[in-house]
Amino acid sequence: SKGEYPHYMLKEIFEQSTAIRQTLSPALSNDRLDESCLGDSASTLLDGVKAVQICACGTSYHAGMVGRYLIESLAKIPCGVEHASEFRYRSPVVPANTLFVVLSQSGETADTLAALRYAREAGYHATLAICNVGSSSLVRESDLSFLTQAGPEIGVASTKAFTTQLLALNIVSLFLARRNGLDPQVEADITNTSLKQACFAVDAALALDDKISEVAEQLVDREHSLFLGRGVMYPIALEGALKLKEISYIHAEAYPGGELKHGPLALVDENMPIIAAAPGGKLFAKMQGNLQEVAARGGQLFILTDKPEEFSTSHDCQVLTMPTVDEVLAPLVYTIPLQLLAYHVSVMRGNNVDQPRNLAKSVTVE
Ligand code: F6R
């Protein structure tokens, strides 16, 4: 039931700190991440892995894009990520010792399942499903599985399944990184100061709800919007845009900040709202430069950042202060306000938030 909440989506957004805690806890044993949570043969199968290929659809695909950054930066092995609906229609070359990873809330998405079956035939080293439904086809047909413990997700727009997938990808990245020279102290630090603290950072982001609602009021009558992020935040910009378009029906596009001047900057005028995810970190100054370009064209900026002092606020530049978190956790935490934004805009437009037009919760046909 929806309990005190008017919609399942809002309930599921607010369940995220619990979902994160419930997903992390079975993966820990004596305070350390234990890879047997992936299955009995996990250690043997992971030992030979030299590369990763991820396939998924929609929101799960965006999680996969974040996964690539995590795997390459922590485990230092190459990682590809592709829409499951496209993967088997090219002639993918199978590199030796490649782990094939599928991500899915439902575990029944037709294209993702077909990609998994294709990969098994094609001779990938091993398959891993990161999934929210333990009895699903994807889990049954994969060598290894990581179950996100988000609980049932009823709203068509995926929320808690996505953030628990991001947590799962952090964990799997560390399992691979262990085999590739990651300092055990760094693993312990990530586990203790990022993963175990994630639920608190999520709660801090949820506390922005009233402020997000004020931003939503300014977007409700728009027909277009632009989402920006760089590096590991680019997939989060894509996810923010997908959430907004699927439940508010406002056209939303997402770009990496550095791509603006290669085309989309032409769209920017005083009628264009731009939502930017700009956490402090190695790409912060680059992103700040990109946002100045947008401001110079009159765009209306809404900036999510933990460095509010770096921006001068005005009617055309509103800043929402985020908690400061490690780079590996920023995608998860910055997703929260973008989910809330899409939710509030959808409600204000009188849409059916939990059942947006033309969409189904589980896409079991191609
Ligand atoms: C968007 C959304 C969809 C799903 C996609 C894949 O909010 O929910 O894009 O992410 O249909 O579904 P799963 O994860 O069940 O494979």
XYZ file of C-alpha atoms and ligand atoms in Angstrom:
382
model
C 0.000 0.000 0.000
C 0.994 3.629 -0.421
C 0.568 4.269 3.304
C 0.815 7.974 4.097
C 2.027 8.805 0.567
C -0.211 10.065 -2.250
C 1.699 8.040 -4.866
C 3.830 4.900 -4.973
C 6.613 6.846 -6.637
C 6.945 9.245 -3.701
C 6.842 6.373 -1.237
C 9.534 4.555 -3.193
C 11.713 7.678 -3.396
C 11.526 8.044 0.380
C 12.244 4.331 0.921
C 15.673 4.707 -0.616
C 17.777 5.014 2.508
C 16.172 1.819 3.825
C 16.594 0.077 0.468
C 20.279 1.027 0.439
C 20.795 -0.308 3.948
C 18.977 -3.549 3.109
C 21.038 -4.027 -0.035
C 24.382 -3.436 1.665
C 23.851 -5.555 4.727
C 23.748 -9.061 3.115
C 26.944 -8.199 1.227
C 28.849 -7.562 4.471
C 30.362 -10.135 6.719
C 32.333 -8.965 9.732
C 32.161 -5.430 8.338
C 33.918 -6.432 5.124
C 32.353 -6.956 1.690
C 32.040 -10.675 1.058
C 31.867 -11.803 -2.544
C 30.027 -15.009 -1.721
C 26.893 -12.809 -1.893
C 27.170 -13.289 -5.676
C 26.947 -17.077 -5.438
C 29.080 -20.062 -4.469
C 31.293 -19.939 -7.544
C 31.909 -16.176 -7.298
C 35.555 -16.251 -6.267
C 36.534 -18.773 -8.934
C 34.645 -17.041 -11.726
C 35.812 -13.527 -10.793
C 39.450 -14.627 -10.611
C 39.885 -14.775 -14.356
C 38.026 -11.578 -15.266
C 40.013 -9.156 -17.437
C 37.170 -7.045 -18.880
C 33.464 -6.350 -18.358
C 30.558 -5.853 -20.753
C 27.352 -4.391 -19.307
C 23.942 -4.510 -21.005
C 20.633 -3.069 -19.787
C 17.682 -0.900 -20.824
C 16.376 2.508 -19.770
C 17.146 3.518 -16.217
C 19.080 0.306 -15.649
C 21.248 1.258 -18.621
C 22.065 4.557 -16.911
C 23.186 2.580 -13.863
C 25.371 0.562 -16.218
C 26.978 3.759 -17.494
C 27.884 4.695 -13.924
C 29.154 1.131 -13.477
C 31.643 1.620 -16.261
C 33.229 4.596 -14.477
C 33.400 2.666 -11.218
C 34.856 -0.496 -12.754
C 37.438 1.312 -14.839
C 38.516 3.690 -12.083
C 38.595 1.171 -9.226
C 39.357 -2.161 -10.915
C 41.349 -0.687 -13.835
C 39.918 -3.139 -16.342
C 38.109 -2.156 -19.542
C 34.343 -2.003 -19.376
C 31.837 -1.549 -22.182
C 28.201 -0.626 -21.694
C 25.466 -0.941 -24.261
C 21.700 -0.781 -24.658
C 20.529 -4.379 -24.433
C 18.202 -3.688 -27.368
C 21.189 -2.920 -29.601
C 23.875 -5.286 -28.378
C 22.992 -8.460 -30.240
C 22.209 -6.712 -33.503
C 25.805 -5.795 -34.192
C 28.471 -8.471 -34.325
C 30.010 -8.044 -30.899
C 33.564 -9.311 -30.640
C 33.953 -11.268 -27.414
C 37.223 -10.381 -25.681
C 38.765 -13.204 -23.634
C 37.890 -13.395 -19.937
C 35.053 -10.912 -20.139
C 32.365 -10.856 -17.487
C 28.951 -10.127 -18.972
C 26.745 -8.104 -16.602
C 23.013 -7.465 -16.972
C 21.180 -4.939 -14.812
C 17.424 -5.007 -14.356
C 14.800 -4.150 -11.808
C 12.309 -6.749 -13.017
C 14.635 -9.384 -14.408
C 12.130 -9.964 -17.210
C 12.938 -7.201 -19.716
C 12.822 -8.953 -23.087
C 15.821 -7.230 -24.648
C 17.998 -7.682 -21.567
C 17.114 -11.358 -21.373
C 17.823 -11.796 -25.081
C 21.207 -10.071 -24.633
C 22.047 -12.434 -21.768
C 21.113 -15.484 -23.837
C 23.137 -14.159 -26.743
C 26.140 -13.639 -24.455
C 25.953 -17.166 -23.113
C 25.966 -18.533 -26.661
C 28.742 -16.173 -27.708
C 31.080 -17.609 -25.076
C 31.538 -14.885 -22.471
C 33.626 -16.015 -19.507
C 30.761 -15.720 -17.015
C 27.471 -13.882 -16.544
C 26.268 -11.782 -13.614
C 22.742 -10.441 -13.099
C 22.197 -7.437 -10.824
C 18.486 -7.630 -10.241
C 15.688 -6.757 -7.834
C 13.675 -9.984 -8.291
C 15.331 -13.168 -7.060
C 12.984 -15.528 -8.917
C 13.336 -13.744 -12.267
C 14.505 -15.226 -15.575
C 17.674 -13.100 -15.564
C 18.752 -14.380 -12.164
C 17.885 -17.989 -13.027
C 19.858 -17.873 -16.256
C 23.011 -16.133 -14.951
C 26.051 -17.788 -13.382
C 26.207 -15.179 -10.634
C 23.675 -12.774 -9.208
C 23.524 -9.800 -6.900
C 20.068 -9.114 -5.523
C 19.220 -5.514 -4.858
C 16.940 -5.447 -1.829
C 14.812 -2.493 -2.884
C 11.543 -4.336 -2.243
C 8.684 -4.272 -4.759
C 8.707 -1.224 -7.020
C 5.190 -0.332 -8.174
C 5.616 3.124 -9.747
C 6.459 2.738 -13.427
C 9.331 5.205 -13.073
C 12.207 3.324 -11.501
C 13.665 5.005 -8.408
C 14.847 2.809 -5.543
C 15.757 -0.002 -7.942
C 18.164 2.410 -9.661
C 19.942 3.680 -6.565
C 20.345 0.147 -5.200
C 21.800 -0.881 -8.581
C 24.357 1.909 -8.159
C 25.261 0.547 -4.742
C 25.518 -2.975 -6.198
C 27.872 -1.716 -8.903
C 30.084 -0.099 -6.281
C 30.291 -3.441 -4.500
C 30.979 -5.489 -7.643
C 33.639 -2.952 -8.703
C 35.412 -3.509 -5.409
C 35.293 -7.298 -5.880
C 37.024 -6.856 -9.238
C 39.387 -4.170 -7.920
C 40.631 -6.468 -5.144
C 42.053 -8.748 -7.802
C 43.744 -5.928 -9.559
C 45.844 -4.295 -6.905
C 43.422 -2.004 -5.072
C 44.973 -1.179 -1.695
C 42.887 -3.023 0.952
C 42.923 0.168 2.995
C 41.248 2.038 0.136
C 38.604 -0.685 -0.079
C 38.031 -0.437 3.667
C 37.746 3.360 3.420
C 35.224 3.185 0.579
C 33.225 0.557 2.468
C 33.240 2.395 5.776
C 33.091 6.046 4.797
C 31.056 5.848 1.588
C 28.951 2.708 1.304
C 28.008 2.388 4.970
C 27.250 6.117 5.122
C 25.243 6.178 1.900
C 21.876 5.939 3.644
C 22.617 9.108 5.645
C 23.625 11.053 2.545
C 20.407 9.862 0.870
C 18.393 11.152 3.827
C 20.184 14.506 3.596
C 19.288 14.710 -0.104
C 15.658 13.777 0.634
C 15.500 16.685 3.061
C 15.733 19.003 0.039
C 12.190 18.016 -0.946
C 10.565 21.398 -0.188
C 13.241 23.296 -2.088
C 12.884 20.932 -5.054
C 9.168 21.553 -5.039
C 9.872 25.300 -5.453
C 12.072 24.532 -8.449
C 9.317 22.308 -9.862
C 6.904 25.263 -9.780
C 9.256 27.088 -12.118
C 9.416 24.177 -14.562
C 5.779 23.205 -14.669
C 4.847 25.363 -17.668
C 7.959 24.663 -19.734
C 8.049 22.433 -22.770
C 11.817 21.886 -22.929
C 14.676 21.391 -20.513
C 18.351 20.561 -20.520
C 20.231 18.437 -17.976
C 24.009 18.673 -17.633
C 26.617 16.559 -15.901
C 30.199 15.549 -16.518
C 32.133 12.346 -15.918
C 30.267 9.986 -13.654
C 27.506 12.603 -13.359
C 26.698 12.518 -17.060
C 24.646 9.310 -16.710
C 22.853 10.993 -13.811
C 21.940 13.918 -16.070
C 20.569 11.350 -18.533
C 18.605 9.709 -15.745
C 17.217 13.061 -14.535
C 16.093 13.849 -18.087
C 14.501 10.413 -18.523
C 12.590 10.739 -15.254
C 11.294 14.183 -16.189
C 10.211 13.209 -19.696
C 8.543 9.956 -18.742
C 6.275 11.299 -16.012
C 5.926 15.040 -16.747
C 5.984 14.767 -20.582
C 8.321 17.761 -20.745
C 10.957 17.309 -23.402
C 14.272 16.847 -21.630
C 17.708 16.269 -23.046
C 20.948 15.547 -21.266
C 24.462 16.425 -22.344
C 27.942 16.271 -20.921
C 28.835 19.923 -20.253
C 31.743 19.839 -22.681
C 29.447 18.942 -25.600
C 27.315 22.091 -25.340
C 29.265 24.170 -27.778
C 29.104 21.381 -30.356
C 25.409 22.018 -30.933
C 22.972 22.182 -28.017
C 24.135 25.642 -26.889
C 22.061 26.947 -29.817
C 18.925 25.916 -27.906
C 19.750 28.036 -24.884
C 17.817 31.266 -24.324
C 15.882 32.765 -21.400
C 13.131 30.177 -21.873
C 15.431 27.211 -21.373
C 15.759 25.780 -17.857
C 19.076 24.006 -17.305
C 19.473 21.563 -14.450
C 23.095 20.844 -13.609
C 24.629 18.206 -11.338
C 27.920 19.766 -10.276
C 29.564 18.102 -7.278
C 33.020 19.221 -6.213
C 35.796 17.055 -7.642
C 38.179 16.897 -10.543
C 35.629 18.055 -13.141
C 34.110 20.829 -11.035
C 36.032 23.726 -12.598
C 35.282 22.410 -16.101
C 31.599 22.204 -15.305
C 31.639 25.680 -13.792
C 33.031 26.979 -17.079
C 30.283 25.195 -19.022
C 27.640 26.727 -16.764
C 29.064 30.206 -17.313
C 28.606 29.670 -21.051
C 24.969 28.794 -20.458
C 24.435 31.777 -18.150
C 25.941 34.107 -20.771
C 23.190 33.000 -23.197
C 20.459 33.838 -20.697
C 19.580 30.257 -19.690
C 17.874 29.754 -16.332
C 20.179 27.641 -14.199
C 19.319 25.271 -11.362
C 22.548 23.931 -9.914
C 22.929 20.976 -7.577
C 26.276 21.263 -5.833
C 28.086 20.904 -2.539
C 30.062 24.049 -3.393
C 27.343 26.725 -3.350
C 29.867 29.415 -2.467
C 31.363 29.002 -5.951
C 28.229 30.367 -7.629
C 26.604 33.768 -7.307
C 22.891 33.216 -6.944
C 20.278 35.304 -8.701
C 16.890 34.858 -10.305
C 18.649 33.202 -13.231
C 20.925 31.006 -11.150
C 19.467 29.067 -8.260
C 21.648 26.776 -6.194
C 20.570 23.736 -4.195
C 23.124 22.691 -1.618
C 23.898 18.975 -1.597
C 25.763 16.939 1.022
C 29.449 16.393 0.259
C 30.169 12.781 -0.607
C 32.945 10.775 -2.214
C 32.981 10.563 -6.004
C 31.869 6.917 -5.959
C 28.698 7.888 -4.097
C 27.860 11.187 -5.798
C 25.813 9.587 -8.628
C 23.563 7.866 -6.108
C 23.024 10.940 -3.950
C 22.518 13.424 -6.811
C 19.855 11.159 -8.322
C 17.502 11.843 -5.402
C 16.695 15.523 -6.095
C 16.245 14.745 -9.798
C 13.673 12.055 -8.958
C 11.868 14.482 -6.650
C 11.913 17.171 -9.316
C 10.291 14.898 -11.917
C 7.757 13.753 -9.336
C 6.643 17.250 -8.311
C 6.448 18.562 -11.873
C 4.326 15.555 -12.856
C 1.942 16.067 -9.930
C 1.656 19.801 -10.656
C 0.792 19.040 -14.272
C -1.972 16.697 -13.120
C -0.406 13.607 -14.684
C -0.814 10.025 -13.589
C 2.542 9.814 -11.815
C 2.568 6.089 -11.119
C 1.245 5.074 -14.527
C 2.538 7.450 -17.181
C 0.916 7.254 -20.599
C 2.220 4.735 -23.147
C 4.521 2.941 -20.679
C 4.488 -0.411 -18.881
C 6.356 -1.357 -15.722
C 7.861 -4.480 -17.183
C 8.713 -4.553 -20.879
C 8.467 -8.236 -21.735
C 8.155 -7.745 -25.474
C 10.803 -6.350 -27.805
C 12.370 4.269 -16.353
C 12.235 2.833 -16.282
C 12.641 2.015 -17.464
C 13.288 0.702 -17.013
C 13.548 -0.192 -18.217
C 14.283 -1.464 -17.833
O 12.017 4.880 -15.152
O 11.809 2.291 -15.290
O 13.502 2.726 -18.303
O 14.464 0.982 -16.343
O 12.329 -0.532 -18.836
O 13.566 -2.203 -16.890
P 14.268 -3.245 -15.968
O 15.181 -2.535 -15.069
O 13.148 -3.954 -15.246
O 15.015 -4.202 -16.885
